[in-house]
Amino acid sequence: MTAIQSLSPQFLYSSASFAVKFSVKFTVSRCSLAPSPVTVANENAEKRPQERNEIRLGLPSKGRMAADTLDLLKDCQLSVKQVNPRQYVAEIPQIPNLEVWFQRPKDVVRKLGSGDLDLGIVGLDTVHEYGQGDEDLIIIHDALDFGDCRLSLAIPKYGIFENVNSIKDLAQMPQWTPERPLRVATGFTYMGPKFMKEVGLKYVTFSTADGALEAAPAMGIADAIVDLVSSGTTLRENNLKEIEGGVILESQAVLVASRKSLVQRKGVLDVTHEMLERFEAHLRASGQFTVTANMRGSSAEEVADRVLSQPSLSGLQGPTVSPVFSKGGGVLPDYYAIVICVPKRALYKSVQQLRAIGGSGVLVSPLTYIFDEETPRWRELLSKLGL
């Protein structure tokens, strides 16, 4: 396969007040294939769940997102069993009839749209960039607590941008004209132009670039970049800065599904419910500890009032107070056991407060799950589906 040329078609977006122009560079390749019968599907055909019995979950195939996804599933007792690490298909034994397919994140989104997958875990930025507003894609859980980043516009700290600190400042710069537009390098060729149009930047061209986008302004091939940012360290090390109003999207890992699969394919809604409940219970318990202690008091109410007087001891809904039974049988007079949940960051302070009000024999253990009577996200999903 040999690359033969690079094309830069120009696109012009216009409205009553402004025009946004951008270009996207493509690498065109050619290869020779032996003649063979090929059937080409119409990409514009109505999307519908494919004729199959198994339910398919798409997961990232490589990188940090892939590792964090597998860790989350394992923590939720949904370990992925992959016989051969080179295979792209696996299973989760706890959920019968569920196939796990390892794909590139953008392909997870595309195959959800085409009906080849039913569920997927990817970054929210990937859903927006490759879903491009597809109403069939529905976010089931929008905060899986990993893959945190933001899609942001960044410009140099130096030169003509030294005193530019906001999108408004950037838009008002006289340098940008139809003949000399703002040049932006990005891999987000859908969300980047869409954002620029929304914020009113009139003259902008977009180009794609492989590798580290942060080098593009220093090399003189772009004035700005639109890229994912985590800590911002890489931007600072390359003398780039984010500006006010320049964050396009706050992103993290999400559970996404095909609306048609949820409604039409047997078993998908039940699998979604189970996964959602496991995720919610685990994430709610993350960083929480159960604290148990014995305490003297004249009544359960008096002990509860004493505990609630301390700001770090209120727990999720309040303390559980119960009588303590002796080894020989019977209730120990004026002696109660209390159980509360406290976040990790407040653990030591909570233990100190318990001791200060007479707590003894303090036991601490991490929480694995906290199940609600019914997860709010499940109710939200049923409402979105009209069920």
PDB file of N, CA and C in Angstrom, residues 36-117:
ATOM      1  N   SER A  36     -12.219 -10.189  -6.799  1.00  0.00           N
ATOM      2  CA  SER A  36     -13.068 -11.054  -5.993  1.00  0.00           C
ATOM      3  C   SER A  36     -14.446 -10.451  -5.911  1.00  0.00           C
ATOM      4  N   PRO A  37     -15.463 -11.267  -5.748  1.00  0.00           N
ATOM      5  CA  PRO A  37     -16.828 -10.718  -5.642  1.00  0.00           C
ATOM      6  C   PRO A  37     -16.985  -9.936  -4.354  1.00  0.00           C
ATOM      7  N   VAL A  38     -17.509  -8.729  -4.454  1.00  0.00           N
ATOM      8  CA  VAL A  38     -17.660  -7.856  -3.291  1.00  0.00           C
ATOM      9  C   VAL A  38     -19.077  -7.325  -3.262  1.00  0.00           C
ATOM     10  N   THR A  39     -19.669  -7.372  -2.101  1.00  0.00           N
ATOM     11  CA  THR A  39     -20.987  -6.788  -1.909  1.00  0.00           C
ATOM     12  C   THR A  39     -20.841  -5.522  -1.087  1.00  0.00           C
ATOM     13  N   VAL A  40     -21.315  -4.412  -1.583  1.00  0.00           N
ATOM     14  CA  VAL A  40     -21.190  -3.137  -0.890  1.00  0.00           C
ATOM     15  C   VAL A  40     -22.542  -2.787  -0.294  1.00  0.00           C
ATOM     16  N   ALA A  41     -22.564  -2.609   1.032  1.00  0.00           N
ATOM     17  CA  ALA A  41     -23.820  -2.270   1.711  1.00  0.00           C
ATOM     18  C   ALA A  41     -24.084  -0.785   1.578  1.00  0.00           C
ATOM     19  N   ASN A  42     -25.312  -0.411   1.483  1.00  0.00           N
ATOM     20  CA  ASN A  42     -25.688   0.998   1.438  1.00  0.00           C
ATOM     21  C   ASN A  42     -25.590   1.585   2.834  1.00  0.00           C
ATOM     22  N   GLU A  43     -24.628   2.525   3.022  1.00  0.00           N
ATOM     23  CA  GLU A  43     -24.409   3.098   4.346  1.00  0.00           C
ATOM     24  C   GLU A  43     -25.585   3.938   4.800  1.00  0.00           C
ATOM     25  N   ASN A  44     -26.442   4.345   3.877  1.00  0.00           N
ATOM     26  CA  ASN A  44     -27.576   5.183   4.250  1.00  0.00           C
ATOM     27  C   ASN A  44     -28.822   4.355   4.529  1.00  0.00           C
ATOM     28  N   ALA A  45     -28.678   3.038   4.474  1.00  0.00           N
ATOM     29  CA  ALA A  45     -29.841   2.182   4.762  1.00  0.00           C
ATOM     30  C   ALA A  45     -30.281   2.389   6.199  1.00  0.00           C
ATOM     31  N   GLU A  46     -31.553   2.172   6.449  1.00  0.00           N
ATOM     32  CA  GLU A  46     -32.082   2.354   7.800  1.00  0.00           C
ATOM     33  C   GLU A  46     -31.354   1.450   8.789  1.00  0.00           C
ATOM     34  N   LYS A  47     -30.859   2.066   9.873  1.00  0.00           N
ATOM     35  CA  LYS A  47     -30.111   1.300  10.871  1.00  0.00           C
ATOM     36  C   LYS A  47     -31.078   0.492  11.731  1.00  0.00           C
ATOM     37  N   ARG A  48     -30.752  -0.763  11.918  1.00  0.00           N
ATOM     38  CA  ARG A  48     -31.588  -1.630  12.736  1.00  0.00           C
ATOM     39  C   ARG A  48     -30.709  -2.697  13.359  1.00  0.00           C
ATOM     40  N   PRO A  49     -31.104  -3.263  14.478  1.00  0.00           N
ATOM     41  CA  PRO A  49     -30.316  -4.334  15.080  1.00  0.00           C
ATOM     42  C   PRO A  49     -30.137  -5.492  14.119  1.00  0.00           C
ATOM     43  N   GLN A  50     -28.904  -5.988  14.021  1.00  0.00           N
ATOM     44  CA  GLN A  50     -28.626  -7.092  13.120  1.00  0.00           C
ATOM     45  C   GLN A  50     -29.305  -8.376  13.626  1.00  0.00           C
ATOM     46  N   GLU A  51     -29.503  -9.309  12.690  1.00  0.00           N
ATOM     47  CA  GLU A  51     -30.154 -10.569  13.040  1.00  0.00           C
ATOM     48  C   GLU A  51     -29.145 -11.479  13.756  1.00  0.00           C
ATOM     49  N   ARG A  52     -29.177 -11.465  15.031  1.00  0.00           N
ATOM     50  CA  ARG A  52     -28.297 -12.299  15.856  1.00  0.00           C
ATOM     51  C   ARG A  52     -28.954 -12.460  17.219  1.00  0.00           C
ATOM     52  N   ASN A  53     -28.549 -13.491  17.944  1.00  0.00           N
ATOM     53  CA  ASN A  53     -29.134 -13.769  19.249  1.00  0.00           C
ATOM     54  C   ASN A  53     -28.304 -13.208  20.400  1.00  0.00           C
ATOM     55  N   GLU A  54     -26.980 -13.158  20.233  1.00  0.00           N
ATOM     56  CA  GLU A  54     -26.113 -12.702  21.324  1.00  0.00           C
ATOM     57  C   GLU A  54     -26.148 -11.175  21.457  1.00  0.00           C
ATOM     58  N   ILE A  55     -25.860 -10.738  22.663  1.00  0.00           N
ATOM     59  CA  ILE A  55     -25.755  -9.302  22.968  1.00  0.00           C
ATOM     60  C   ILE A  55     -24.279  -8.937  22.918  1.00  0.00           C
ATOM     61  N   ARG A  56     -23.963  -7.797  22.331  1.00  0.00           N
ATOM     62  CA  ARG A  56     -22.567  -7.415  22.132  1.00  0.00           C
ATOM     63  C   ARG A  56     -22.219  -6.132  22.877  1.00  0.00           C
ATOM     64  N   LEU A  57     -21.111  -6.205  23.621  1.00  0.00           N
ATOM     65  CA  LEU A  57     -20.567  -5.062  24.353  1.00  0.00           C
ATOM     66  C   LEU A  57     -19.218  -4.703  23.753  1.00  0.00           C
ATOM     67  N   GLY A  58     -19.061  -3.466  23.299  1.00  0.00           N
ATOM     68  CA  GLY A  58     -17.801  -3.011  22.730  1.00  0.00           C
ATOM     69  C   GLY A  58     -16.940  -2.317  23.771  1.00  0.00           C
ATOM     70  N   LEU A  59     -15.660  -2.724  23.866  1.00  0.00           N
ATOM     71  CA  LEU A  59     -14.714  -2.133  24.813  1.00  0.00           C
ATOM     72  C   LEU A  59     -13.480  -1.646  24.066  1.00  0.00           C
ATOM     73  N   PRO A  60     -12.785  -0.626  24.602  1.00  0.00           N
ATOM     74  CA  PRO A  60     -11.532  -0.177  23.978  1.00  0.00           C
ATOM     75  C   PRO A  60     -10.516  -1.308  23.952  1.00  0.00           C
ATOM     76  N   SER A  61      -9.782  -1.408  22.866  1.00  0.00           N
ATOM     77  CA  SER A  61      -8.874  -2.534  22.688  1.00  0.00           C
ATOM     78  C   SER A  61      -7.471  -2.290  23.226  1.00  0.00           C
ATOM     79  N   LYS A  62      -7.063  -1.028  23.352  1.00  0.00           N
ATOM     80  CA  LYS A  62      -5.697  -0.741  23.769  1.00  0.00           C
ATOM     81  C   LYS A  62      -5.652   0.500  24.658  1.00  0.00           C
ATOM     82  N   GLY A  63      -4.510   0.643  25.349  1.00  0.00           N
ATOM     83  CA  GLY A  63      -4.246   1.876  26.070  1.00  0.00           C
ATOM     84  C   GLY A  63      -4.804   1.926  27.475  1.00  0.00           C
ATOM     85  N   ARG A  64      -4.653   3.099  28.071  1.00  0.00           N
ATOM     86  CA  ARG A  64      -5.079   3.309  29.457  1.00  0.00           C
ATOM     87  C   ARG A  64      -6.582   3.141  29.624  1.00  0.00           C
ATOM     88  N   MET A  65      -7.344   3.625  28.630  1.00  0.00           N
ATOM     89  CA  MET A  65      -8.797   3.485  28.710  1.00  0.00           C
ATOM     90  C   MET A  65      -9.194   2.016  28.757  1.00  0.00           C
ATOM     91  N   ALA A  66      -8.514   1.182  27.968  1.00  0.00           N
ATOM     92  CA  ALA A  66      -8.814  -0.249  27.955  1.00  0.00           C
ATOM     93  C   ALA A  66      -8.526  -0.881  29.306  1.00  0.00           C
ATOM     94  N   ALA A  67      -7.369  -0.566  29.880  1.00  0.00           N
ATOM     95  CA  ALA A  67      -6.996  -1.142  31.181  1.00  0.00           C
ATOM     96  C   ALA A  67      -7.955  -0.694  32.278  1.00  0.00           C
ATOM     97  N   ASP A  68      -8.315   0.584  32.296  1.00  0.00           N
ATOM     98  CA  ASP A  68      -9.226   1.102  33.323  1.00  0.00           C
ATOM     99  C   ASP A  68     -10.627   0.509  33.176  1.00  0.00           C
ATOM    100  N   THR A  69     -11.041   0.267  31.938  1.00  0.00           N
ATOM    101  CA  THR A  69     -12.353  -0.349  31.711  1.00  0.00           C
ATOM    102  C   THR A  69     -12.402  -1.764  32.276  1.00  0.00           C
ATOM    103  N   LEU A  70     -11.358  -2.538  32.004  1.00  0.00           N
ATOM    104  CA  LEU A  70     -11.298  -3.904  32.532  1.00  0.00           C
ATOM    105  C   LEU A  70     -11.240  -3.907  34.053  1.00  0.00           C
ATOM    106  N   ASP A  71     -10.531  -2.934  34.631  1.00  0.00           N
ATOM    107  CA  ASP A  71     -10.467  -2.828  36.095  1.00  0.00           C
ATOM    108  C   ASP A  71     -11.839  -2.543  36.687  1.00  0.00           C
ATOM    109  N   LEU A  72     -12.585  -1.634  36.050  1.00  0.00           N
ATOM    110  CA  LEU A  72     -13.927  -1.316  36.545  1.00  0.00           C
ATOM    111  C   LEU A  72     -14.818  -2.550  36.498  1.00  0.00           C
ATOM    112  N   LEU A  73     -14.806  -3.261  35.393  1.00  0.00           N
ATOM    113  CA  LEU A  73     -15.632  -4.463  35.272  1.00  0.00           C
ATOM    114  C   LEU A  73     -15.238  -5.506  36.310  1.00  0.00           C
ATOM    115  N   LYS A  74     -13.938  -5.671  36.546  1.00  0.00           N
ATOM    116  CA  LYS A  74     -13.476  -6.617  37.555  1.00  0.00           C
ATOM    117  C   LYS A  74     -13.941  -6.216  38.946  1.00  0.00           C
ATOM    118  N   ASP A  75     -13.861  -4.923  39.265  1.00  0.00           N
ATOM    119  CA  ASP A  75     -14.316  -4.434  40.574  1.00  0.00           C
ATOM    120  C   ASP A  75     -15.812  -4.640  40.771  1.00  0.00           C
ATOM    121  N   CYS A  76     -16.544  -4.732  39.662  1.00  0.00           N
ATOM    122  CA  CYS A  76     -17.990  -4.953  39.729  1.00  0.00           C
ATOM    123  C   CYS A  76     -18.351  -6.430  39.576  1.00  0.00           C
ATOM    124  N   GLN A  77     -17.353  -7.299  39.765  1.00  0.00           N
ATOM    125  CA  GLN A  77     -17.543  -8.744  39.635  1.00  0.00           C
ATOM    126  C   GLN A  77     -18.013  -9.125  38.238  1.00  0.00           C
ATOM    127  N   LEU A  78     -17.483  -8.426  37.238  1.00  0.00           N
ATOM    128  CA  LEU A  78     -17.801  -8.704  35.846  1.00  0.00           C
ATOM    129  C   LEU A  78     -16.508  -8.880  35.051  1.00  0.00           C
ATOM    130  N   SER A  79     -15.629  -9.738  35.551  1.00  0.00           N
ATOM    131  CA  SER A  79     -14.334  -9.930  34.909  1.00  0.00           C
ATOM    132  C   SER A  79     -14.495 -10.468  33.490  1.00  0.00           C
ATOM    133  N   VAL A  80     -13.709  -9.886  32.583  1.00  0.00           N
ATOM    134  CA  VAL A  80     -13.738 -10.310  31.191  1.00  0.00           C
ATOM    135  C   VAL A  80     -12.807 -11.507  31.020  1.00  0.00           C
ATOM    136  N   LYS A  81     -13.333 -12.579  30.444  1.00  0.00           N
ATOM    137  CA  LYS A  81     -12.557 -13.786  30.203  1.00  0.00           C
ATOM    138  C   LYS A  81     -12.165 -13.836  28.733  1.00  0.00           C
ATOM    139  N   GLN A  82     -10.865 -13.711  28.499  1.00  0.00           N
ATOM    140  CA  GLN A  82     -10.335 -13.714  27.142  1.00  0.00           C
ATOM    141  C   GLN A  82      -9.353 -14.873  27.010  1.00  0.00           C
ATOM    142  N   VAL A  83      -9.719 -15.889  26.267  1.00  0.00           N
ATOM    143  CA  VAL A  83      -8.892 -17.092  26.143  1.00  0.00           C
ATOM    144  C   VAL A  83      -7.551 -16.764  25.524  1.00  0.00           C
ATOM    145  N   ASN A  84      -7.556 -15.957  24.485  1.00  0.00           N
ATOM    146  CA  ASN A  84      -6.335 -15.579  23.780  1.00  0.00           C
ATOM    147  C   ASN A  84      -6.265 -14.062  23.710  1.00  0.00           C
ATOM    148  N   PRO A  85      -5.204 -13.439  24.245  1.00  0.00           N
ATOM    149  CA  PRO A  85      -5.119 -11.969  24.232  1.00  0.00           C
ATOM    150  C   PRO A  85      -5.090 -11.372  22.836  1.00  0.00           C
ATOM    151  N   ARG A  86      -4.830 -12.202  21.818  1.00  0.00           N
ATOM    152  CA  ARG A  86      -4.818 -11.703  20.446  1.00  0.00           C
ATOM    153  C   ARG A  86      -6.210 -11.710  19.823  1.00  0.00           C
ATOM    154  N   GLN A  87      -7.141 -12.365  20.480  1.00  0.00           N
ATOM    155  CA  GLN A  87      -8.495 -12.409  19.950  1.00  0.00           C
ATOM    156  C   GLN A  87      -9.244 -11.121  20.263  1.00  0.00           C
ATOM    157  N   TYR A  88     -10.179 -10.769  19.402  1.00  0.00           N
ATOM    158  CA  TYR A  88     -10.948  -9.551  19.582  1.00  0.00           C
ATOM    159  C   TYR A  88     -12.293  -9.800  20.249  1.00  0.00           C
ATOM    160  N   VAL A  89     -12.597 -11.057  20.564  1.00  0.00           N
ATOM    161  CA  VAL A  89     -13.873 -11.374  21.183  1.00  0.00           C
ATOM    162  C   VAL A  89     -13.625 -12.127  22.490  1.00  0.00           C
ATOM    163  N   ALA A  90     -14.419 -11.818  23.505  1.00  0.00           N
ATOM    164  CA  ALA A  90     -14.282 -12.446  24.821  1.00  0.00           C
ATOM    165  C   ALA A  90     -15.670 -12.557  25.428  1.00  0.00           C
ATOM    166  N   GLU A  91     -15.726 -12.936  26.714  1.00  0.00           N
ATOM    167  CA  GLU A  91     -17.017 -13.084  27.385  1.00  0.00           C
ATOM    168  C   GLU A  91     -16.913 -12.626  28.823  1.00  0.00           C
ATOM    169  N   ILE A  92     -18.060 -12.388  29.422  1.00  0.00           N
ATOM    170  CA  ILE A  92     -18.178 -12.128  30.854  1.00  0.00           C
ATOM    171  C   ILE A  92     -19.042 -13.251  31.409  1.00  0.00           C
ATOM    172  N   PRO A  93     -18.441 -14.251  32.064  1.00  0.00           N
ATOM    173  CA  PRO A  93     -19.192 -15.440  32.488  1.00  0.00           C
ATOM    174  C   PRO A  93     -20.416 -15.130  33.342  1.00  0.00           C
ATOM    175  N   GLN A  94     -20.374 -14.042  34.113  1.00  0.00           N
ATOM    176  CA  GLN A  94     -21.503 -13.716  34.987  1.00  0.00           C
ATOM    177  C   GLN A  94     -22.753 -13.280  34.206  1.00  0.00           C
ATOM    178  N   ILE A  95     -22.575 -12.900  32.942  1.00  0.00           N
ATOM    179  CA  ILE A  95     -23.720 -12.473  32.139  1.00  0.00           C
ATOM    180  C   ILE A  95     -23.814 -13.368  30.909  1.00  0.00           C
ATOM    181  N   PRO A  96     -24.666 -14.383  30.939  1.00  0.00           N
ATOM    182  CA  PRO A  96     -24.792 -15.297  29.795  1.00  0.00           C
ATOM    183  C   PRO A  96     -25.232 -14.551  28.526  1.00  0.00           C
ATOM    184  N   ASN A  97     -24.817 -15.078  27.404  1.00  0.00           N
ATOM    185  CA  ASN A  97     -25.210 -14.567  26.091  1.00  0.00           C
ATOM    186  C   ASN A  97     -24.665 -13.164  25.798  1.00  0.00           C
ATOM    187  N   LEU A  98     -23.650 -12.739  26.552  1.00  0.00           N
ATOM    188  CA  LEU A  98     -23.020 -11.442  26.301  1.00  0.00           C
ATOM    189  C   LEU A  98     -21.637 -11.663  25.698  1.00  0.00           C
ATOM    190  N   GLU A  99     -21.417 -11.100  24.522  1.00  0.00           N
ATOM    191  CA  GLU A  99     -20.107 -11.119  23.886  1.00  0.00           C
ATOM    192  C   GLU A  99     -19.411  -9.785  24.104  1.00  0.00           C
ATOM    193  N   VAL A 100     -18.120  -9.846  24.386  1.00  0.00           N
ATOM    194  CA  VAL A 100     -17.305  -8.636  24.518  1.00  0.00           C
ATOM    195  C   VAL A 100     -16.439  -8.521  23.273  1.00  0.00           C
ATOM    196  N   TRP A 101     -16.530  -7.391  22.603  1.00  0.00           N
ATOM    197  CA  TRP A 101     -15.736  -7.145  21.403  1.00  0.00           C
ATOM    198  C   TRP A 101     -14.768  -5.992  21.659  1.00  0.00           C
ATOM    199  N   PHE A 102     -13.473  -6.266  21.486  1.00  0.00           N
ATOM    200  CA  PHE A 102     -12.449  -5.231  21.663  1.00  0.00           C
ATOM    201  C   PHE A 102     -12.251  -4.487  20.345  1.00  0.00           C
ATOM    202  N   GLN A 103     -12.462  -3.184  20.394  1.00  0.00           N
ATOM    203  CA  GLN A 103     -12.415  -2.346  19.200  1.00  0.00           C
ATOM    204  C   GLN A 103     -11.727  -1.020  19.516  1.00  0.00           C
ATOM    205  N   ARG A 104     -11.331  -0.315  18.470  1.00  0.00           N
ATOM    206  CA  ARG A 104     -10.896   1.061  18.672  1.00  0.00           C
ATOM    207  C   ARG A 104     -12.098   1.868  19.163  1.00  0.00           C
ATOM    208  N   PRO A 105     -11.878   2.821  20.078  1.00  0.00           N
ATOM    209  CA  PRO A 105     -13.022   3.572  20.615  1.00  0.00           C
ATOM    210  C   PRO A 105     -13.930   4.164  19.545  1.00  0.00           C
ATOM    211  N   LYS A 106     -13.343   4.741  18.493  1.00  0.00           N
ATOM    212  CA  LYS A 106     -14.194   5.331  17.453  1.00  0.00           C
ATOM    213  C   LYS A 106     -15.010   4.268  16.732  1.00  0.00           C
ATOM    214  N   ASP A 107     -14.470   3.052  16.634  1.00  0.00           N
ATOM    215  CA  ASP A 107     -15.218   1.974  15.987  1.00  0.00           C
ATOM    216  C   ASP A 107     -16.335   1.447  16.880  1.00  0.00           C
ATOM    217  N   VAL A 108     -16.140   1.537  18.193  1.00  0.00           N
ATOM    218  CA  VAL A 108     -17.227   1.178  19.106  1.00  0.00           C
ATOM    219  C   VAL A 108     -18.436   2.064  18.835  1.00  0.00           C
ATOM    220  N   VAL A 109     -18.196   3.363  18.708  1.00  0.00           N
ATOM    221  CA  VAL A 109     -19.298   4.300  18.461  1.00  0.00           C
ATOM    222  C   VAL A 109     -19.932   4.044  17.094  1.00  0.00           C
ATOM    223  N   ARG A 110     -19.112   3.864  16.084  1.00  0.00           N
ATOM    224  CA  ARG A 110     -19.638   3.629  14.738  1.00  0.00           C
ATOM    225  C   ARG A 110     -20.467   2.347  14.671  1.00  0.00           C
ATOM    226  N   LYS A 111     -20.004   1.303  15.349  1.00  0.00           N
ATOM    227  CA  LYS A 111     -20.710   0.022  15.287  1.00  0.00           C
ATOM    228  C   LYS A 111     -21.946   0.003  16.178  1.00  0.00           C
ATOM    229  N   LEU A 112     -22.000   0.867  17.168  1.00  0.00           N
ATOM    230  CA  LEU A 112     -23.255   1.060  17.888  1.00  0.00           C
ATOM    231  C   LEU A 112     -24.276   1.691  16.950  1.00  0.00           C
ATOM    232  N   GLY A 113     -23.820   2.647  16.170  1.00  0.00           N
ATOM    233  CA  GLY A 113     -24.721   3.308  15.229  1.00  0.00           C
ATOM    234  C   GLY A 113     -25.205   2.404  14.123  1.00  0.00           C
ATOM    235  N   SER A 114     -24.354   1.469  13.699  1.00  0.00           N
ATOM    236  CA  SER A 114     -24.738   0.565  12.612  1.00  0.00           C
ATOM    237  C   SER A 114     -25.521  -0.644  13.093  1.00  0.00           C
ATOM    238  N   GLY A 115     -25.586  -0.855  14.412  1.00  0.00           N
ATOM    239  CA  GLY A 115     -26.309  -2.007  14.949  1.00  0.00           C
ATOM    240  C   GLY A 115     -25.452  -3.237  15.139  1.00  0.00           C
ATOM    241  N   ASP A 116     -24.127  -3.129  14.898  1.00  0.00           N
ATOM    242  CA  ASP A 116     -23.245  -4.280  15.087  1.00  0.00           C
ATOM    243  C   ASP A 116     -22.869  -4.475  16.555  1.00  0.00           C
ATOM    244  N   LEU A 117     -23.033  -3.452  17.372  1.00  0.00           N
ATOM    245  CA  LEU A 117     -22.857  -3.540  18.823  1.00  0.00           C
ATOM    246  C   LEU A 117     -24.116  -3.013  19.494  1.00  0.00           C
TER     247      LEU A 117
END
